[in-house]
Amino acid sequence: MKIAKYIYAAIAAITVCGCEDFLDTECYTKKTTATFPETQDDAVQMITGIYSTLNNAIDQPDENAFYVFDLASDDRLGGGSTSNRNAQSSDRLINKQTSWFGNYWAIRYAGIYRANTAIETIDNVKKWTSNGKREQLLGEAYFLRAFFYFELAQMFGEVPLVLETTPQNLPKSPAEDIYAQITSDLLKAIELLPATSYPNIELGHATKWAAEALLAREFLFYTGFYGKSALPSVDQGNIEKPAIVTYIEDCMNNSGHSLLADQRSLWPYTNPYTKAKYKYMDGVSAEWAGDNNQEVLFALNFSNVTVFSNKSNVGYTRAAGYSNRIVEYYGLRKAGNVASFPFVPTGYSNGPASANLWSDWAADPDYVGDYRRAGSICDLAAELPNFAGDPAKEVENTKFFAKKYAGCGVIDEDSTLYQSYSFFYDGQNDKQLGLTQSIIYIRYADVLLMHSELTETADGMNKVRARANLPAIAYSLEALKKERRYELCFEALRWNDLRRWGDVADIVKNQTGQAIINKGNPDTYAFDSNFDFMKRYEATKGGFWKIPESQVTLSNGVLEQNEGWKDGDGEWTKLPYSTI
C-alpha cells in the first residue's frame, strides 16, 4: 500500500521578492512582480510559496503555535530534561529566550507577505488554461492569510495588520480590526474556492470546507474570549451565529468529509507494518487511513525526501521543516530499541501526557469503555514495561505518553527494527528524517463538535461518541466540554478552548500535585511556590505570549511589547523542584 505525500516545494526564493521579515525592504531574488506571475504555472508556484512557510515554521518547533498551544494546556506537562526550558516555559506562560518566537514571527509574516503578493498580482496572469483556477488560487491565498492571522491573534493578541506589500513599520492593530480582516478573508475564500467534495479535492490544499470550519472556530474563540455575540467583518457588518451555523452545516452536508469508522485510524501507530507487532493492536481492526483521509479538512504535510542541511557551526537542521520536528520533540528519550516499540524514534520527552487526564477519563461515568483513552495515551508501565528511558535527565515524567503525534517504528518478519514506518511508504529509515506524519489542523470530528456547541444540540456530539461506541447523552455545555477534551486531546485545541470558556483555572487544578518523576526521583508537579499561574494569566491579559524582543527593537518602538512581558516580567528563573 502506498500513501502519497503531498508537500509544498521549497521555492521561497523564486516565488516573489522574498522578504522574510515583514519590515525588510530589500529584494535579493531575481523574480519580481514586474515579471511574475505571467502564466498559470507561475501563479501555482506563487501560491505554493505561501504554503511552504507552514513547513518553515516547524524547523524550530518549540516556537510553533501548534506545539506551544498543546503544551500550554492542562493535558500535557512541559517535561523533557533540565535543558528543555522552552517546553517548560510553554507549560507555565513564562519566557526563557532573549527573543523567543523570533523565527516563528518572521516566518508567519513572510507567509502573509506572500499572500499579499498573490492577492495583488494574480491578475498579472492574462491567460488561464484551467477554468476556475484563478478563483481557486486566490481563495487559497485569502484562506492562508486568515489562517496566519488567526494563529498570530491567538498567540500574541494584537499584532500589526499588514495587508499590502509596500514596506511599512506598523503598530499593533486592535483585536476587533484583526478579527474583522480574518472574517472577511475567510468569507472571500468561501466565495472563491470551488464546492468540490472529498475525495475529488486537491489534496493538501485549502478548500471551501476548511474555510467554513475555520470561520466557525474563529467565531467561537472571538465571541467567547472577548465576550461578543458576533464576528466583525471589514465590509459585511457583523456575522451573527445563524450565519455561522449555515456555513458549518454546508460543510457537514456537502463537503464529502466524514468520520472514520475508528478514531485510531487517524494515527500512524495503526499502520499495518507497525500494527503487526504492536500488542495493543491485537484484535483491533483499525488501520491507518493515511495523511489525507476523509476526516481531514486541512493539514500540514511533510516530505519523504528531506535531507539534513548544515546550519553554520551550530549543528544540523531538517531542511526548511520538511520533516515533522514537533513529533521529534515529543519522542521518548533513549528510545530507538525494541523496548520502546512501537514508539521507536528517539526524541526529547517533551509534553508527557497528564496523569490526571488518564485518571479523569477512567473515572468519568459517561466514558466507560471508551477505547480512545488507551488509543490516545500510552501507559508506559503497562505497554512498555522494559523501557527505561533516561532517568538521569528526565523531568516532569508522568509515565504517560501521548500516542497521536508520535514517531513509530516497524519490526519486520525477520525481527529487523526500523526507525520509521515511513520507510515502508517510500520514506526514510531515520529517527528524524523519517518523521513524515501530517499535522492535522482541522478534522471532521471538530466540525461536528463545533456544530453541537453552536446549536446547543447533541446530534454532532453524539455522532462522535457513537464512533467511540458510547451511548448518546443529552446536550449540555459541560458535556460538550468533556467531549472536546477527550476526542481532541493533544491536538493543540484545548488551551484556546479553556481560554474562550473562561476555564483556565482548570490548568492549575489538573496539573498541580500530580505524581511525576524528576531525574529518577518521585515528586509532585508544581508551578513554583512563589508563582501564581492565574495572576500570570491575568498579567498577560488572558494568556498572550511575548512579542519577540527583536521585533520591538527593529520597529524603533512603534511595536509595543505585550502586557505581562515588560521590564523583565515573566522571565524564567528555575524549575521549582528540590532535585533539579
XYZ file of C-alpha atoms in Angstrom:
580
model
C 0.000 0.000 0.000
C 1.364 3.408 -0.958
C 0.334 6.674 0.636
C 1.367 9.654 -1.469
C 2.911 12.585 0.339
C 1.566 15.938 -0.787
C 4.103 18.602 0.064
C 4.763 22.190 -0.757
C 8.025 22.686 -2.624
C 10.655 24.863 -1.018
C 10.522 27.614 -3.608
C 10.603 30.563 -1.250
C 13.433 32.240 -3.124
C 11.763 32.230 -6.519
C 8.103 32.865 -5.853
C 8.162 36.561 -5.078
C 10.554 39.206 -3.876
C 11.117 37.035 -0.833
C 11.356 39.322 2.170
C 11.482 37.021 5.178
C 10.682 39.751 7.693
C 7.690 41.997 7.217
C 9.859 45.034 7.979
C 12.581 44.141 5.461
C 12.664 46.304 2.353
C 15.356 44.917 0.052
C 14.797 42.288 -2.602
C 17.588 39.800 -3.196
C 15.832 37.493 -5.661
C 15.576 37.657 -9.417
C 11.839 37.451 -9.985
C 9.766 40.493 -9.128
C 6.140 41.446 -9.558
C 7.127 43.231 -12.784
C 7.687 39.857 -14.451
C 5.928 37.390 -12.162
C 3.410 35.811 -12.363
C 2.825 35.642 -16.101
C 1.342 32.183 -16.541
C -0.962 29.823 -14.674
C 2.086 27.756 -13.709
C 3.671 30.886 -12.247
C 0.535 31.519 -10.199
C 0.521 27.947 -8.883
C 4.175 28.346 -7.924
C 3.357 31.616 -6.155
C 0.642 30.005 -4.018
C 2.923 27.049 -3.296
C 5.391 29.529 -1.858
C 2.787 30.609 0.703
C 2.177 27.004 1.761
C 5.914 26.415 2.123
C 6.040 28.814 5.071
C 3.837 26.420 7.038
C 6.704 23.933 6.862
C 9.379 26.560 7.502
C 7.800 27.318 10.889
C 8.200 23.686 12.030
C 12.008 23.805 11.743
C 12.116 25.342 15.229
C 9.145 23.521 16.755
C 9.390 24.998 20.233
C 8.342 28.343 18.706
C 5.476 26.909 16.656
C 1.945 27.751 17.782
C 0.719 24.147 17.488
C 3.439 22.955 19.860
C 3.093 25.878 22.285
C -0.715 25.676 22.453
C -0.503 21.934 23.071
C 1.975 22.284 25.947
C 0.126 25.245 27.451
C -2.974 23.157 28.136
C -3.614 21.062 31.226
C -3.297 17.744 29.388
C 0.455 17.876 28.765
C 3.251 18.905 31.129
C 6.458 20.556 29.957
C 8.655 17.543 30.593
C 11.877 16.921 28.728
C 15.133 17.423 30.602
C 16.601 20.347 32.509
C 17.769 21.735 29.156
C 14.284 21.817 27.590
C 13.357 25.188 29.069
C 11.104 26.212 26.200
C 8.793 23.244 26.790
C 8.580 24.018 30.497
C 8.116 27.733 29.709
C 5.199 26.959 27.381
C 3.574 24.999 30.200
C 3.996 27.892 32.640
C 3.411 31.003 30.479
C 6.910 32.336 31.107
C 9.892 33.171 28.904
C 13.342 31.592 28.684
C 14.652 33.126 25.437
C 16.114 36.532 24.664
C 13.829 36.819 21.646
C 11.520 33.818 21.816
C 9.241 33.361 18.781
C 11.508 35.484 16.580
C 11.748 32.764 13.928
C 8.035 31.954 14.092
C 7.016 35.635 13.864
C 9.232 36.290 10.853
C 8.011 33.183 9.033
C 4.335 33.891 9.673
C 4.767 37.426 8.337
C 6.716 36.053 5.384
C 3.640 33.920 4.643
C 1.406 36.963 4.976
C 3.704 38.921 2.655
C 3.475 36.172 0.054
C -0.312 36.011 0.399
C -0.480 39.787 -0.049
C 1.710 39.497 -3.130
C -0.557 36.849 -4.616
C -3.685 38.887 -3.944
C -2.090 41.981 -5.518
C -0.564 40.329 -8.587
C -2.633 37.308 -9.567
C -4.341 39.298 -12.315
C -0.963 39.756 -13.998
C -1.830 36.384 -15.493
C -3.838 37.147 -18.627
C -4.452 33.606 -19.836
C -5.673 30.748 -17.672
C -5.523 27.210 -19.025
C -7.948 25.758 -16.455
C -11.431 27.082 -15.738
C -11.799 28.311 -12.177
C -8.071 28.076 -11.399
C -7.693 31.800 -10.767
C -10.537 31.760 -8.260
C -9.195 28.652 -6.524
C -5.684 30.036 -6.121
C -6.925 33.426 -4.966
C -9.228 31.705 -2.471
C -6.276 29.733 -1.115
C -4.293 32.952 -0.660
C -7.139 34.513 1.330
C -7.549 31.353 3.419
C -3.850 31.160 4.263
C -3.659 34.841 5.209
C -6.644 34.329 7.511
C -5.065 31.179 8.975
C -1.803 33.001 9.696
C -3.517 35.982 11.311
C -5.817 33.827 13.417
C -2.828 31.925 14.778
C -0.946 35.172 15.479
C -4.005 36.722 17.137
C -4.487 33.728 19.445
C -0.762 33.703 20.210
C 0.005 37.403 20.719
C -3.351 39.202 20.797
C -2.955 42.480 18.934
C -0.361 42.386 16.134
C 0.451 44.589 13.117
C -2.131 44.128 10.381
C -0.132 44.132 7.136
C -2.363 43.948 4.041
C -0.104 45.157 1.269
C 3.435 44.564 0.079
C 4.580 48.185 0.417
C 7.137 48.237 3.275
C 5.590 49.634 6.440
C 6.507 49.979 10.093
C 3.152 49.450 11.760
C 1.965 49.405 15.363
C -0.376 46.749 16.692
C -3.920 46.854 15.357
C -6.929 46.492 17.671
C -8.174 42.927 18.078
C -11.524 43.823 16.510
C -9.783 45.000 13.330
C -7.674 41.859 13.110
C -10.658 39.554 13.538
C -12.688 41.605 11.064
C -9.954 41.009 8.490
C -9.778 37.290 9.286
C -13.542 37.070 8.852
C -13.530 38.933 5.549
C -10.647 36.836 4.202
C -12.452 33.620 5.100
C -15.691 34.825 3.536
C -13.782 35.628 0.337
C -12.152 32.211 0.441
C -15.565 30.536 0.837
C -16.888 32.517 -2.123
C -13.901 31.814 -4.369
C -12.964 28.217 -3.590
C -14.792 25.530 -5.579
C -17.520 23.459 -3.952
C -15.705 20.252 -4.873
C -16.320 17.474 -2.372
C -13.832 14.989 -0.953
C -12.124 12.932 -2.386
C -12.097 14.983 -5.594
C -10.413 17.943 -3.929
C -6.772 18.839 -4.492
C -5.222 17.025 -1.536
C -3.047 19.125 0.731
C -4.720 22.388 -0.317
C -7.127 24.680 1.470
C -10.756 24.138 0.488
C -14.084 25.884 0.852
C -14.907 23.383 3.608
C -11.753 24.162 5.579
C -12.583 27.872 5.316
C -16.117 27.295 6.645
C -14.766 25.235 9.549
C -12.091 27.804 10.384
C -14.736 30.553 10.338
C -16.707 28.610 12.955
C -13.575 28.156 15.075
C -12.841 31.880 14.807
C -16.414 32.724 15.829
C -16.274 30.502 18.911
C -12.934 31.876 20.058
C -13.609 35.542 19.373
C -17.100 35.634 20.884
C -16.068 33.535 23.872
C -12.741 35.165 24.713
C -13.810 38.752 24.026
C -17.377 38.389 25.282
C -19.025 39.289 21.978
C -22.134 37.963 20.241
C -20.952 38.199 16.624
C -17.878 38.340 14.424
C -16.909 41.696 12.920
C -16.033 41.926 9.241
C -14.462 44.625 7.100
C -17.308 45.178 4.682
C -20.235 42.881 5.549
C -21.169 44.061 9.016
C -21.405 41.682 11.950
C -21.614 37.979 11.179
C -24.134 36.508 13.613
C -24.353 32.957 14.902
C -27.126 31.805 12.489
C -24.853 32.603 9.534
C -22.004 30.626 11.116
C -24.346 27.674 11.608
C -25.330 27.862 7.936
C -21.670 27.704 6.908
C -20.818 24.804 9.199
C -23.902 22.887 8.027
C -22.861 23.449 4.422
C -19.551 21.865 5.344
C -21.293 18.940 7.029
C -23.785 18.329 4.219
C -21.737 18.968 1.095
C -18.017 18.554 1.782
C -17.868 14.785 1.404
C -15.867 14.644 4.648
C -16.968 12.216 7.336
C -15.770 10.380 10.414
C -13.512 7.385 10.007
C -15.005 4.214 11.448
C -12.397 4.141 14.242
C -10.681 7.243 15.566
C -7.399 5.351 15.963
C -7.156 5.089 12.176
C -6.079 8.745 12.197
C -2.827 7.939 13.977
C 0.208 6.252 12.383
C 0.707 3.587 15.052
C -2.178 1.765 13.333
C -0.311 1.430 10.024
C -0.207 -2.273 9.066
C 3.581 -2.564 9.314
C 3.725 -1.254 12.896
C 0.403 -2.737 13.931
C 1.545 -6.288 13.140
C 3.895 -6.371 16.155
C 2.219 -3.849 18.471
C 0.448 -5.831 21.217
C -2.039 -3.060 21.942
C -3.379 -3.516 18.404
C -4.020 -7.258 18.784
C -7.638 -7.823 17.806
C -8.164 -4.179 16.827
C -9.453 -3.771 13.284
C -8.495 -0.098 12.921
C -5.906 0.567 10.236
C -4.205 3.842 9.405
C -6.165 5.809 6.802
C -3.170 7.846 5.643
C -2.388 11.523 5.983
C -5.077 12.959 3.686
C -8.101 10.894 4.612
C -11.843 11.582 4.654
C -11.785 13.081 8.157
C -9.011 15.615 7.492
C -10.111 19.043 6.228
C -6.773 20.815 6.491
C -3.322 19.553 7.428
C 0.356 20.322 7.067
C 2.156 17.626 5.092
C 5.817 16.630 5.083
C 8.300 15.152 2.650
C 9.691 11.648 2.178
C 12.926 13.026 0.744
C 14.059 15.574 3.335
C 17.812 15.933 3.858
C 19.973 17.413 6.572
C 21.393 20.839 5.814
C 24.350 22.409 7.576
C 23.366 25.414 9.648
C 26.575 27.385 10.331
C 28.614 25.852 13.142
C 25.698 25.126 15.427
C 24.774 21.752 14.029
C 22.303 20.356 11.559
C 18.681 21.053 10.884
C 15.973 19.331 8.874
C 15.848 21.313 5.666
C 13.193 24.013 5.962
C 10.891 21.994 8.220
C 10.087 19.244 5.725
C 10.207 16.561 8.391
C 7.922 16.785 11.414
C 10.113 18.126 14.191
C 7.160 18.508 16.562
C 6.913 14.716 16.570
C 10.673 14.602 17.140
C 10.397 16.825 20.222
C 7.635 14.635 21.670
C 9.591 11.400 21.140
C 10.807 9.319 24.072
C 14.347 9.888 25.289
C 16.741 6.987 24.714
C 14.234 5.105 22.603
C 15.414 3.541 19.349
C 15.216 -0.019 20.610
C 12.806 -2.940 20.861
C 11.900 -1.989 24.431
C 10.429 1.289 23.176
C 8.454 -0.309 20.326
C 6.332 0.916 18.648
C 7.426 4.446 19.629
C 10.924 3.886 18.320
C 12.351 7.231 17.088
C 14.182 8.824 19.978
C 13.351 12.375 20.991
C 13.350 14.736 23.970
C 10.361 13.522 26.032
C 8.711 16.935 25.883
C 4.986 17.056 26.598
C 4.338 13.957 28.709
C 0.625 13.256 28.962
C -1.084 14.354 32.153
C -1.733 11.535 34.611
C -4.882 13.375 35.620
C -6.241 13.216 32.075
C -5.748 9.431 32.211
C -7.483 9.118 35.586
C -10.254 11.658 34.890
C -11.150 9.777 31.716
C -11.300 6.433 33.520
C -13.430 7.794 36.358
C -15.997 9.534 34.149
C -19.264 7.551 34.113
C -20.116 8.949 30.655
C -16.963 7.362 29.210
C -16.942 3.811 30.493
C -15.173 1.580 27.977
C -14.016 4.458 25.753
C -11.301 2.974 23.528
C -9.974 6.457 22.778
C -8.330 6.632 26.214
C -5.791 3.886 25.549
C -5.849 4.847 21.888
C -4.622 8.343 22.747
C -2.402 7.692 25.779
C 0.274 5.057 26.341
C 0.557 3.841 29.928
C 4.288 3.204 29.721
C 4.392 0.894 32.731
C 1.752 -1.381 31.193
C 2.623 -1.149 27.494
C 6.404 -0.730 27.582
C 7.465 -2.337 30.891
C 11.075 -2.872 29.773
C 11.675 0.655 28.529
C 13.978 2.515 30.924
C 14.020 5.952 29.319
C 16.604 8.419 30.588
C 16.040 8.819 34.347
C 19.292 10.747 34.800
C 17.896 13.648 32.769
C 14.095 13.418 32.531
C 11.964 15.853 34.491
C 8.198 16.009 34.992
C 7.915 12.452 33.704
C 4.369 11.210 34.285
C 4.959 7.729 32.808
C 2.212 8.527 30.292
C 2.970 9.200 26.633
C 0.661 10.798 24.057
C 0.240 8.466 21.069
C -1.327 10.765 18.493
C 1.787 12.657 17.442
C 4.467 10.036 17.949
C 7.169 8.560 15.798
C 6.538 4.864 15.122
C 8.890 2.099 14.068
C 8.469 -1.304 12.497
C 9.682 -4.789 13.360
C 9.569 -6.948 10.252
C 9.198 -10.715 9.939
C 12.986 -11.092 10.241
C 12.949 -9.196 13.575
C 14.712 -6.218 11.998
C 13.894 -2.953 13.771
C 13.237 0.030 11.510
C 13.298 3.530 12.955
C 10.300 4.767 10.984
C 7.204 3.252 9.440
C 7.555 5.804 6.647
C 10.323 3.643 5.155
C 7.527 1.298 4.053
C 5.782 4.214 2.323
C 8.812 5.273 0.284
C 10.203 7.329 3.174
C 13.471 7.087 5.081
C 14.587 4.713 7.812
C 15.719 7.568 10.033
C 14.693 8.693 13.521
C 14.403 12.297 12.307
C 14.108 12.422 8.533
C 11.592 9.565 8.656
C 9.103 11.636 10.683
C 6.546 12.445 7.996
C 3.255 12.349 9.926
C 0.998 15.267 8.992
C -0.078 17.917 11.489
C -3.885 17.947 11.369
C -5.231 21.462 11.872
C -8.919 20.792 11.188
C -10.773 17.475 11.149
C -14.396 16.477 10.795
C -14.939 15.419 14.424
C -14.182 19.002 15.425
C -16.706 20.236 12.843
C -19.402 18.070 14.458
C -18.497 19.247 17.950
C -18.478 22.897 16.894
C -21.933 22.408 15.363
C -23.244 20.984 18.637
C -21.794 23.892 20.585
C -23.164 26.492 18.179
C -26.647 24.981 18.032
C -26.731 23.637 21.612
C -27.893 20.303 20.287
C -26.456 16.853 20.909
C -26.543 15.377 17.391
C -22.976 16.177 16.309
C -21.550 15.360 19.732
C -23.362 12.038 19.801
C -22.076 11.091 16.357
C -18.565 11.489 17.730
C -19.498 9.478 20.819
C -21.126 6.753 18.730
C -17.869 6.350 16.806
C -16.256 5.611 20.197
C -19.017 3.038 20.956
C -20.520 5.268 23.646
C -24.241 5.844 24.206
C -26.000 9.070 23.300
C -26.356 11.710 26.011
C -28.266 14.988 26.324
C -26.548 18.186 25.288
C -25.078 20.461 27.906
C -22.088 22.764 27.702
C -20.328 20.678 30.350
C -20.899 17.507 28.328
C -19.601 19.261 25.218
C -16.506 20.443 27.073
C -15.698 16.911 28.198
C -16.198 15.510 24.723
C -13.836 18.077 23.230
C -11.242 17.312 25.890
C -11.266 13.576 25.219
C -11.820 13.471 21.471
C -9.366 16.271 20.636
C -6.670 15.811 23.293
C -3.095 16.524 22.118
C -4.346 18.339 19.007
C -3.464 21.873 20.191
C -7.084 22.969 20.708
C -7.530 22.582 24.459
C -5.597 25.709 25.544
C -7.699 28.055 23.445
C -10.879 26.184 24.392
C -10.115 26.838 28.062
C -9.377 30.485 27.312
C -12.622 31.092 25.419
C -14.700 29.254 28.043
C -13.085 31.149 30.927
C -11.863 27.846 32.385
C -8.106 28.427 32.505
C -8.062 27.744 36.250
C -8.550 24.083 35.271
C -4.884 24.101 34.240
C -3.845 24.697 37.847
C -6.392 22.211 39.174
C -5.480 19.456 36.727
C -1.692 19.789 36.921
C -0.709 20.816 40.440
C 0.145 17.935 42.747
C 0.077 15.082 40.253
C 2.774 12.442 40.612
C 5.869 12.923 38.453
C 9.460 11.685 38.349
C 12.330 14.186 38.310
C 15.749 12.779 37.410
C 14.759 9.394 38.772
C 13.170 10.698 41.973
C 9.442 10.690 42.818
C 7.986 14.183 43.087
C 4.768 16.114 42.540
C 4.126 18.724 39.861
C 4.313 22.363 40.928
C 4.382 25.644 39.066
C 6.507 27.287 41.803
C 5.992 28.049 45.480
C 6.102 31.766 44.647
C 4.283 31.519 41.315
C 0.556 32.129 40.897
C -0.367 30.918 37.411
C -3.705 32.717 37.359
C -2.073 36.027 38.290
C 0.391 35.395 35.485
C -2.515 34.695 33.124
C -4.233 37.924 34.160
C -0.998 39.911 33.817
C -0.715 38.758 30.194
C -4.302 39.903 29.549
C -5.565 36.374 29.029
C -2.566 34.262 28.075
C -0.914 36.189 25.262
C 2.763 35.484 24.683
C 5.724 37.813 24.483
C 6.265 39.546 21.152
C 9.829 38.785 20.030
C 12.068 41.444 21.525
C 13.960 41.661 18.236
C 10.771 42.864 16.513
C 10.134 45.520 19.161
C 13.712 46.760 18.716
C 13.506 46.615 14.917
C 10.386 48.801 14.954
C 12.144 51.585 16.902
C 9.393 51.485 19.489
C 6.453 51.562 17.080
C 5.599 47.985 18.047
C 4.821 47.899 21.768
C 5.585 44.853 23.905
C 2.590 42.950 25.300
C 1.406 43.403 28.862
C 2.924 40.992 31.349
C 6.243 40.867 29.467
C 7.698 44.321 30.066
C 10.673 45.212 32.260
C 11.689 41.613 32.849
C 8.226 40.357 33.807
C 7.546 36.689 33.144
C 11.203 35.692 32.814
C 12.395 32.162 33.633
C 14.083 31.509 36.966
C 14.283 27.754 37.563
C 12.154 24.646 37.948
C 10.623 24.550 41.440
C 11.856 21.078 42.409
C 14.433 20.373 45.062
C 16.173 17.746 42.918
C 16.612 19.996 39.856
